[in-house]
Tab-separated table of C-alpha atoms in Angstrom:
chain	number	residue	atom	x	y	z
A	20	MET	CA	60.662	-121.546	136.902
A	21	SER	CA	58.410	-124.304	138.243
A	22	THR	CA	58.506	-125.468	141.831
A	23	SER	CA	57.676	-128.825	143.359
A	24	PRO	CA	54.553	-129.110	145.504
A	25	LEU	CA	54.861	-129.203	149.272
A	26	ARG	CA	54.603	-132.879	150.147
A	27	VAL	CA	53.598	-133.977	153.633
A	28	VAL	CA	53.571	-137.482	155.121
A	29	TRP	CA	51.051	-137.637	157.993
A	30	LEU	CA	52.364	-140.484	160.146
A	31	GLN	CA	49.953	-142.724	162.048
A	32	SER	CA	46.874	-140.521	162.381
A	33	PRO	CA	43.184	-141.290	163.076
A	34	PRO	CA	41.112	-142.768	160.218
A	35	TRP	CA	40.565	-140.188	157.488
A	36	LYS	CA	36.897	-141.093	157.157
A	37	GLY	CA	36.229	-141.100	160.886
A	38	VAL	CA	35.326	-138.132	163.074
A	39	TRP	CA	37.165	-135.187	161.582
A	40	THR	CA	39.992	-133.685	163.582
A	41	ARG	CA	42.637	-131.043	162.903
A	42	GLN	CA	44.596	-133.427	160.651
A	43	ASN	CA	41.768	-133.436	158.103
A	44	HIS	CA	41.411	-129.668	158.165
A	45	PHE	CA	45.116	-128.866	157.833
A	46	ALA	CA	45.732	-131.593	155.218
A	47	ARG	CA	42.924	-130.290	153.001
A	48	ARG	CA	44.297	-126.757	153.188
A	49	ILE	CA	47.798	-127.894	152.252
A	50	VAL	CA	46.310	-129.543	149.171
A	51	ARG	CA	44.238	-126.438	148.457
A	52	ASP	CA	47.536	-124.511	148.385
A	53	GLY	CA	48.945	-126.876	145.760
A	54	GLY	CA	50.547	-129.452	148.025
A	55	GLU	CA	50.172	-133.216	148.278
A	56	VAL	CA	49.550	-135.383	151.327
A	57	LEU	CA	50.252	-139.019	152.128
A	58	TYR	CA	47.938	-139.705	155.051
A	59	VAL	CA	49.120	-142.796	156.947
A	60	GLU	CA	46.403	-144.132	159.225
A	61	ASN	CA	47.357	-145.454	162.638
A	62	PRO	CA	47.076	-149.251	162.374
A	63	SER	CA	44.954	-151.509	164.515
A	64	ALA	CA	46.407	-154.043	166.910
A	65	ILE	CA	45.396	-157.670	166.459
A	66	GLY	CA	43.173	-157.545	169.570
A	67	THR	CA	41.333	-154.467	168.326
A	68	ARG	CA	40.838	-156.044	164.901
A	69	LEU	CA	39.389	-159.148	166.556
A	70	ARG	CA	36.962	-157.087	168.674
A	71	GLU	CA	35.802	-155.124	165.645
A	72	GLU	CA	35.355	-158.292	163.554
A	73	SER	CA	36.933	-156.508	160.637
A	74	THR	CA	36.745	-157.957	157.159
A	75	ARG	CA	40.488	-157.204	157.032
A	76	LEU	CA	40.966	-159.398	160.120
A	77	LEU	CA	44.011	-161.330	158.984
A	78	SER	CA	45.316	-158.914	156.363
A	79	THR	CA	49.018	-158.173	156.632
A	80	SER	CA	49.249	-156.091	153.480
A	81	PRO	CA	48.932	-152.309	153.305
A	82	GLU	CA	46.116	-150.678	151.394
A	83	ASN	CA	46.408	-147.387	149.563
A	84	TYR	CA	44.181	-145.238	147.400
A	85	GLU	CA	43.403	-141.580	146.748
A	86	ALA	CA	40.867	-140.430	149.344
A	87	GLU	CA	40.307	-137.215	147.388
A	88	PRO	CA	42.418	-135.240	144.907
A	89	GLY	CA	45.859	-134.679	146.373
A	90	ILE	CA	45.293	-136.803	149.491
A	91	HIS	CA	46.695	-140.314	149.269
A	92	LEU	CA	45.500	-142.675	151.979
A	93	LEU	CA	47.799	-145.448	153.204
A	94	LYS	CA	46.431	-148.082	155.572
A	95	LEU	CA	49.246	-149.905	157.356
A	96	PRO	CA	49.320	-153.653	157.989
A	97	LEU	CA	48.547	-155.126	161.400
A	98	GLN	CA	50.807	-154.135	164.266
A	99	LEU	CA	52.025	-156.551	166.872
A	100	PRO	CA	50.362	-155.971	170.255
A	101	GLY	CA	52.294	-154.641	173.228
A	102	GLY	CA	54.094	-151.690	171.657
A	103	ASP	CA	52.922	-149.388	174.450
A	104	ARG	CA	54.311	-151.790	177.066
A	105	HIS	CA	57.508	-153.006	175.403
A	106	GLU	CA	59.694	-150.634	173.414
A	107	ILE	CA	61.281	-153.459	171.432
A	108	VAL	CA	57.837	-154.341	170.064
A	109	GLY	CA	57.163	-150.678	169.253
A	110	GLN	CA	60.499	-150.454	167.462
A	111	PHE	CA	59.718	-153.542	165.389
A	112	ASN	CA	56.296	-152.167	164.453
A	113	GLY	CA	57.879	-148.836	163.531
A	114	TRP	CA	60.449	-150.536	161.319
A	115	ARG	CA	57.689	-152.407	159.481
A	116	PHE	CA	55.607	-149.256	159.079
A	117	ALA	CA	58.583	-147.288	157.784
A	118	ARG	CA	59.259	-149.977	155.170
A	119	THR	CA	55.661	-149.672	153.973
A	120	VAL	CA	55.855	-145.867	153.829
A	121	SER	CA	59.263	-145.920	152.134
A	122	SER	CA	57.978	-148.309	149.476
A	123	TRP	CA	55.106	-145.934	148.721
A	124	LEU	CA	57.467	-142.927	148.607
A	125	ASP	CA	59.816	-144.716	146.204
A	126	GLN	CA	56.986	-145.695	143.873
A	127	ALA	CA	55.537	-142.171	143.942
A	128	GLY	CA	58.920	-140.516	143.474
A	129	TRP	CA	58.726	-138.500	146.696
A	130	SER	CA	62.294	-137.758	147.776
A	131	ASP	CA	61.628	-134.375	149.383
A	132	TYR	CA	58.872	-134.336	151.996
A	133	LEU	CA	57.803	-133.197	155.458
A	134	ALA	CA	56.795	-135.611	158.218
A	135	TRP	CA	53.803	-134.674	160.385
A	136	CYS	CA	53.527	-136.706	163.601
A	137	ARG	CA	50.640	-136.778	166.040
A	138	LEU	CA	51.519	-139.603	168.465
A	139	PRO	CA	54.754	-140.164	170.405
A	140	ASN	CA	55.125	-143.734	169.120
A	141	ALA	CA	55.392	-142.378	165.553
A	142	VAL	CA	59.047	-141.731	166.386
A	143	HIS	CA	59.708	-145.455	165.851
A	144	ALA	CA	58.792	-145.188	162.154
A	145	LEU	CA	60.250	-141.699	161.854
A	146	SER	CA	63.687	-142.974	162.885
A	147	HIS	CA	63.782	-145.036	159.665
A	148	LEU	CA	62.634	-142.196	157.388
A	149	SER	CA	64.431	-139.110	156.071
A	150	PRO	CA	62.091	-136.099	155.970
A	151	ARG	CA	63.724	-132.706	155.576
A	152	PHE	CA	61.389	-131.182	158.174
A	153	THR	CA	59.394	-132.750	161.015
A	154	VAL	CA	56.256	-131.457	162.726
A	155	TYR	CA	54.941	-132.777	166.036
A	156	ASP	CA	51.282	-131.743	166.390
A	157	VAL	CA	50.166	-132.397	169.979
A	158	THR	CA	46.474	-132.642	170.881
A	159	ASP	CA	46.672	-134.542	174.185
A	160	ASP	CA	49.046	-135.130	177.075
A	161	TYR	CA	49.614	-138.699	175.987
A	162	GLU	CA	51.274	-139.918	179.168
A	163	PHE	CA	47.852	-139.695	180.855
A	164	TYR	CA	46.589	-142.481	178.586
A	165	ALA	CA	49.017	-144.874	180.292
A	166	ARG	CA	47.509	-147.661	182.363
A	167	ASN	CA	50.504	-147.958	184.671
A	168	GLU	CA	53.828	-146.320	185.498
A	169	LYS	CA	55.779	-148.478	183.053
A	170	GLU	CA	53.614	-147.378	180.115
A	171	ARG	CA	53.817	-143.782	181.303
A	172	ALA	CA	57.610	-143.885	181.414
A	173	ILE	CA	57.744	-145.329	177.885
A	174	THR	CA	55.421	-142.616	176.571
A	175	GLN	CA	57.509	-139.919	178.253
A	176	ARG	CA	60.716	-141.252	176.659
A	177	LEU	CA	59.143	-141.507	173.205
A	178	GLU	CA	57.654	-138.015	173.413
A	179	ALA	CA	60.951	-136.508	174.577
A	180	LYS	CA	62.702	-138.159	171.626
A	181	LEU	CA	60.109	-136.979	169.106
A	182	ALA	CA	59.865	-133.458	170.543
A	183	GLY	CA	63.640	-133.159	170.539
A	184	ARG	CA	63.830	-134.175	166.888
A	185	ALA	CA	60.934	-131.998	165.683
A	186	ASP	CA	61.661	-128.824	163.733
A	187	GLN	CA	58.292	-127.384	164.759
A	188	ILE	CA	55.819	-128.321	167.489
A	189	PHE	CA	52.172	-127.270	167.465
A	190	THR	CA	49.933	-127.752	170.508
A	191	THR	CA	46.231	-127.284	171.191
A	192	THR	CA	46.588	-125.848	174.717
A	193	THR	CA	49.034	-123.616	176.575
A	194	ALA	CA	49.569	-126.373	179.169
A	195	LEU	CA	50.903	-128.666	176.444
A	196	ALA	CA	53.006	-125.831	174.995
A	197	ASP	CA	54.578	-125.041	178.372
A	198	LYS	CA	55.426	-128.697	178.935
A	199	LEU	CA	57.086	-129.218	175.545
A	200	ARG	CA	59.069	-125.969	175.642
A	201	THR	CA	61.219	-127.606	178.291
A	202	ILE	CA	62.442	-129.880	175.452
A	203	ASN	CA	62.194	-127.704	172.349
A	204	GLN	CA	61.710	-123.936	172.037
A	205	ASN	CA	60.047	-124.161	168.606
A	206	VAL	CA	56.529	-124.489	170.016
A	207	LEU	CA	53.438	-122.647	168.815
A	208	ASN	CA	49.999	-123.030	170.390
A	209	ILE	CA	47.352	-123.510	167.679
A	210	PRO	CA	43.965	-124.434	169.212
A	211	ASN	CA	41.283	-126.414	167.438
A	212	GLY	CA	38.952	-124.505	165.144
A	213	VAL	CA	35.792	-124.551	163.089
A	214	ASP	CA	34.872	-124.386	159.393
A	215	LYS	CA	33.076	-121.367	157.947
A	216	ALA	CA	30.202	-123.646	156.905
A	217	PHE	CA	29.224	-124.046	160.560
A	218	PHE	CA	28.082	-120.423	160.676
A	219	ASP	CA	25.603	-120.830	157.825
A	220	THR	CA	21.943	-121.323	158.672
A	221	PRO	CA	21.070	-124.886	157.597
A	222	SER	CA	18.132	-125.366	155.290
A	223	LYS	CA	14.979	-126.442	157.116
A	224	GLU	CA	14.322	-128.971	154.370
A	225	LYS	CA	15.195	-132.540	155.343
A	226	MET	CA	16.240	-131.500	158.827
A	227	PRO	CA	17.503	-134.535	160.776
A	228	LEU	CA	16.092	-135.959	163.997
A	229	ALA	CA	12.513	-134.959	163.154
A	230	GLU	CA	11.325	-138.297	164.534
A	231	ILE	CA	12.656	-137.377	167.988
A	232	ALA	CA	10.447	-135.040	169.992
A	233	SER	CA	11.983	-131.987	171.629
A	234	PRO	CA	13.854	-131.407	173.772
A	235	ARG	CA	16.820	-132.910	171.936
A	236	ILE	CA	19.981	-133.001	174.024
A	237	GLY	CA	22.952	-133.936	171.893
A	238	TYR	CA	26.629	-134.842	171.794
A	239	ILE	CA	28.720	-135.242	168.630
A	240	GLY	CA	32.120	-136.896	168.854
A	241	ILE	CA	33.961	-140.124	169.562
A	242	VAL	CA	32.663	-142.253	172.423
A	243	ALA	CA	35.768	-143.476	174.245
A	244	SER	CA	37.114	-144.131	177.715
A	245	TRP	CA	37.080	-140.420	178.533
A	246	MET	CA	33.274	-140.314	178.496
A	247	ASP	CA	31.528	-140.118	181.875
A	248	PHE	CA	29.246	-143.132	181.475
A	249	ASP	CA	27.677	-142.665	184.905
A	250	LEU	CA	26.658	-139.158	183.877
A	251	LEU	CA	25.304	-140.481	180.561
A	252	GLU	CA	23.242	-142.986	182.508
A	253	LYS	CA	21.696	-140.214	184.628
A	254	LEU	CA	20.975	-138.158	181.509
A	255	GLY	CA	19.285	-141.149	179.873
A	256	GLN	CA	17.151	-141.682	182.968
A	257	ARG	CA	16.101	-138.009	183.137
A	258	TRP	CA	15.372	-137.592	179.412
A	259	PRO	CA	14.839	-141.101	177.959
A	260	GLY	CA	14.909	-141.210	174.180
A	261	GLN	CA	16.020	-137.587	173.956
A	262	ILE	CA	19.752	-137.918	174.670
A	263	ILE	CA	21.329	-138.152	171.217
A	264	ILE	CA	24.896	-139.414	170.909
A	265	ILE	CA	26.407	-139.115	167.426
A	266	GLY	CA	29.735	-140.705	166.654
A	267	PRO	CA	31.672	-143.978	166.566
A	268	VAL	CA	32.072	-145.994	169.770
A	269	LYS	CA	35.513	-147.365	170.593
A	270	SER	CA	35.491	-151.147	170.871
A	271	GLU	CA	36.760	-151.194	174.456
A	272	VAL	CA	33.718	-149.244	175.725
A	273	LYS	CA	30.966	-150.623	173.468
A	274	ALA	CA	29.520	-152.944	176.106
A	275	ARG	CA	29.373	-150.198	178.738
A	276	PHE	CA	27.882	-147.642	176.350
A	277	HIS	CA	25.221	-149.855	174.786
A	278	ALA	CA	24.091	-151.031	178.238
A	279	ILE	CA	22.874	-147.511	179.062
A	280	PRO	CA	19.104	-147.140	178.490
A	281	GLY	CA	17.487	-143.981	177.180
A	282	LEU	CA	20.147	-143.037	174.617
A	283	VAL	CA	19.670	-142.555	170.873
A	284	HIS	CA	22.874	-143.494	169.074
A	285	ILE	CA	23.808	-142.549	165.515
A	286	ASP	CA	27.115	-144.152	164.612
A	287	HIS	CA	28.572	-141.680	162.136
A	288	ILE	CA	27.576	-138.697	160.024
A	289	PRO	CA	29.633	-136.913	157.344
A	290	HIS	CA	31.470	-133.838	158.582
A	291	LEU	CA	29.465	-131.574	156.274
A	292	ASP	CA	26.239	-132.753	157.946
A	293	VAL	CA	27.335	-131.809	161.464
A	294	PRO	CA	25.884	-128.243	161.306
A	295	ARG	CA	22.416	-129.621	160.425
A	296	TYR	CA	22.449	-131.956	163.411
A	297	LEU	CA	23.637	-129.195	165.727
A	298	ALA	CA	20.771	-127.026	164.476
A	299	ALA	CA	18.360	-129.813	165.488
A	300	PHE	CA	19.664	-129.898	169.077
A	301	ASP	CA	18.049	-127.857	171.829
A	302	VAL	CA	21.119	-128.187	174.079
A	303	CYS	CA	24.620	-129.341	173.173
A	304	ILE	CA	26.463	-131.335	175.827
A	305	LEU	CA	30.024	-132.471	176.551
A	306	PRO	CA	29.744	-135.275	179.165
A	307	HIS	CA	33.456	-136.066	179.533
A	308	GLN	CA	35.243	-137.146	182.677
A	309	LEU	CA	36.949	-134.444	184.710
A	310	THR	CA	40.426	-135.930	184.492
A	311	GLU	CA	43.840	-134.408	183.920
A	312	LEU	CA	43.854	-135.946	180.435
A	313	ARG	CA	40.707	-134.050	179.473
A	314	HIS	CA	41.770	-130.869	181.279
A	315	ARG	CA	44.870	-130.701	179.071
A	316	ALA	CA	42.916	-131.225	175.846
A	317	ASP	CA	41.011	-128.738	173.683
A	318	PRO	CA	37.722	-130.428	172.680
A	319	LEU	CA	37.091	-129.531	169.054
A	320	LYS	CA	33.339	-130.009	169.442
A	321	LEU	CA	33.048	-127.137	171.905
A	322	VAL	CA	34.160	-124.733	169.170
A	323	GLU	CA	31.657	-126.221	166.734
A	324	TYR	CA	28.953	-126.005	169.406
A	325	LEU	CA	29.771	-122.300	169.836
A	326	ALA	CA	29.484	-121.755	166.077
A	327	SER	CA	25.938	-123.150	166.168
A	328	GLY	CA	24.915	-120.494	168.700
A	329	LYS	CA	23.081	-123.178	170.700
A	330	PRO	CA	23.129	-123.485	174.514
A	331	ILE	CA	26.049	-125.588	175.748
A	332	VAL	CA	26.480	-127.576	178.942
A	333	THR	CA	29.931	-129.033	179.540
A	334	VAL	CA	31.939	-130.433	182.382
A	335	ALA	CA	34.203	-127.787	183.916
A	336	LEU	CA	37.338	-128.342	181.844
A	337	ARG	CA	40.135	-125.794	182.208
A	338	SER	CA	40.161	-125.277	178.440
A	339	ALA	CA	36.480	-124.246	178.627
A	340	MET	CA	37.030	-121.610	181.329
A	341	PRO	CA	37.575	-118.717	178.867
A	342	TYR	CA	34.021	-119.346	177.603
A	343	ARG	CA	32.278	-119.632	180.983
A	344	ASP	CA	30.102	-116.606	180.153
A	345	LEU	CA	28.856	-118.348	176.988
A	346	MET	CA	28.259	-121.892	178.257
A	347	ASP	CA	27.397	-123.708	181.482
A	348	LEU	CA	30.344	-125.396	183.216
A	349	ALA	CA	29.414	-128.155	185.661
A	350	ASP	CA	31.800	-129.687	188.189
A	351	ASN	CA	29.533	-132.580	189.272
A	352	HIS	CA	26.615	-134.656	188.004
A	353	ASP	CA	23.904	-132.771	189.862
A	354	SER	CA	25.184	-129.462	188.523
A	355	PHE	CA	25.298	-130.880	184.981
A	356	LEU	CA	21.710	-132.119	185.120
A	357	ALA	CA	20.518	-128.854	186.671
A	358	SER	CA	22.271	-126.830	183.958
A	359	VAL	CA	20.644	-128.860	181.186
A	360	THR	CA	17.265	-128.303	182.832
A	361	ASP	CA	17.922	-124.565	183.103
A	362	ARG	CA	19.026	-124.231	179.478
A	363	LEU	CA	15.939	-126.088	178.263
A	364	LYS	CA	13.791	-123.592	180.169
A	365	ASN	CA	15.917	-120.589	179.235
A	366	PRO	CA	18.318	-121.136	176.317
A	367	ASN	CA	19.841	-117.651	176.738
A	368	ALA	CA	19.131	-116.928	173.090
A	369	ASP	CA	20.609	-113.462	173.532
A	370	LEU	CA	24.040	-115.125	173.785
A	371	ALA	CA	23.785	-116.829	170.393
A	372	SER	CA	25.596	-114.080	168.493
A	373	ALA	CA	28.325	-113.869	171.151
A	374	ARG	CA	28.863	-117.616	170.934
A	375	ARG	CA	29.239	-117.433	167.168
A	376	ALA	CA	31.584	-114.450	167.460
A	377	ALA	CA	33.832	-116.400	169.836
A	378	ALA	CA	33.955	-119.314	167.398
A	379	ARG	CA	34.798	-117.033	164.454
A	380	LEU	CA	38.055	-116.169	166.192
A	381	ARG	CA	39.037	-119.804	165.723
A	382	ASP	CA	38.323	-120.199	162.025
A	383	TRP	CA	40.361	-123.053	160.514
A	384	ASP	CA	41.559	-120.850	157.632
A	385	GLN	CA	43.078	-118.338	160.056
A	386	LEU	CA	44.637	-121.080	162.163
A	387	TYR	CA	46.099	-122.725	159.058
A	388	ASP	CA	47.652	-119.417	157.992
A	389	GLN	CA	49.582	-119.421	161.276
A	390	VAL	CA	50.639	-123.023	160.742
A	391	ARG	CA	51.781	-122.389	157.169
A	392	GLN	CA	54.050	-119.553	158.286
A	393	HIS	CA	56.007	-122.071	160.336
A	394	LEU	CA	56.406	-124.688	157.592
A	395	PRO	CA	59.191	-124.518	155.000
A	396	ASP	CA	58.466	-123.742	151.380
A	397	ALA	CA	58.429	-126.497	148.821
C-alpha cells in the first residue's frame, strides 16, 4: 500500500538562498525523508523594495520555481506597508498571500498538508488556509522588535492567536518555551544546531582570505539592527583591515555599517563554504547588542563557531552562559576588546576538542529526529 508524502507549507520565512537558518535545515531533512516542501518567502514591503532597488520593484505577481528537488520556492507579491502598525492592513496582506498559496496548492494537487509558521503575522494568511496540522517554530521574542507600544500590543495579540491555534510549538530557548506554555502546553524546546560537515577539516587548497594578513577576526551572519555598531567601530579602529564581516546587510542599517572604517565585508557565501571561512579566522566574534531581544534568542553562529574549535568572543548573552568555559563572554566594549586581544595571544587551543564536543550535542540530524517525532505521519 503506497502512502502520500508528508507535505509542508513553510509560511513567510526568510529567503531560501540567504543566510541559512533552521528552516533550511529542517526542510531539507523532511525532503530527505520523502516529503515535499512549499517554501513561501516572507515578502518585501514597498519601502524595502525601493531601498534595495530591486529589479522586481513594481512586480505584483508571485514567482515560483523548484529551488532543489522536493523544495518548491514561492515568492509572494508585494505587501502593503503598515501591517505591523495596523491589523487591518496585515489582514488584507494575509488574505492576498493566502490566495497566492491556495492557487499554488490547487495547481499542485496538495489537499493534505502541514503549515509551518515562523512569524506571528503569518496567522493572517493561515486563517484563510486549511492545513491539517500547524507548527509554530519560534526563534525570537518578536514583541521586542516593536518600535512602540502599539506595535508591541499587535504582535502580542497575533502571537497569542497563532500559538493558540498551533498543534505543536518549537522554540530555540527555554525562555521562549516558558512564555508560550502559558498559551499552549504543546511546546518543545529545540535549539539551533550545526551540520556534520562543520566538523570536517577543510582542505588547505584554495583557502579563503589569504589576501588578508593574520590576525583575522571574523563574524558570519546577517548584519541587522541588533548589531552593536559602536563596538564594530572600536574593533575596526583596533584592527583595521582585519575585522571580517561576512553576510548580507539589511537595508535599514547599510548606511551605518558602511560608514565604519577598518572592516572587510563579504556580502554572502554559500552555506557549504562557511566551514572554510571559519577555518581561516583566528578569532570568531559575535558583536551583538546586549538587549532583551538578543538575550532571548539562540544565535546559530555560536554553535557553528564551536564546531570549528576556534576561539570565540561574544557579548554576554544568557543563551551563551552554558558555554562560558569554552568562549569569552564580554559585558562591555572594553571587556570585548580585551578578550579578543587575549585570545589572539593565547587561543586556548587545548579547548578546541571540548568546543567541538559541545557542538556535536547539537547536530541538526539529532535535533530533526526530535522534531519529526512531534509531527504527524503522512
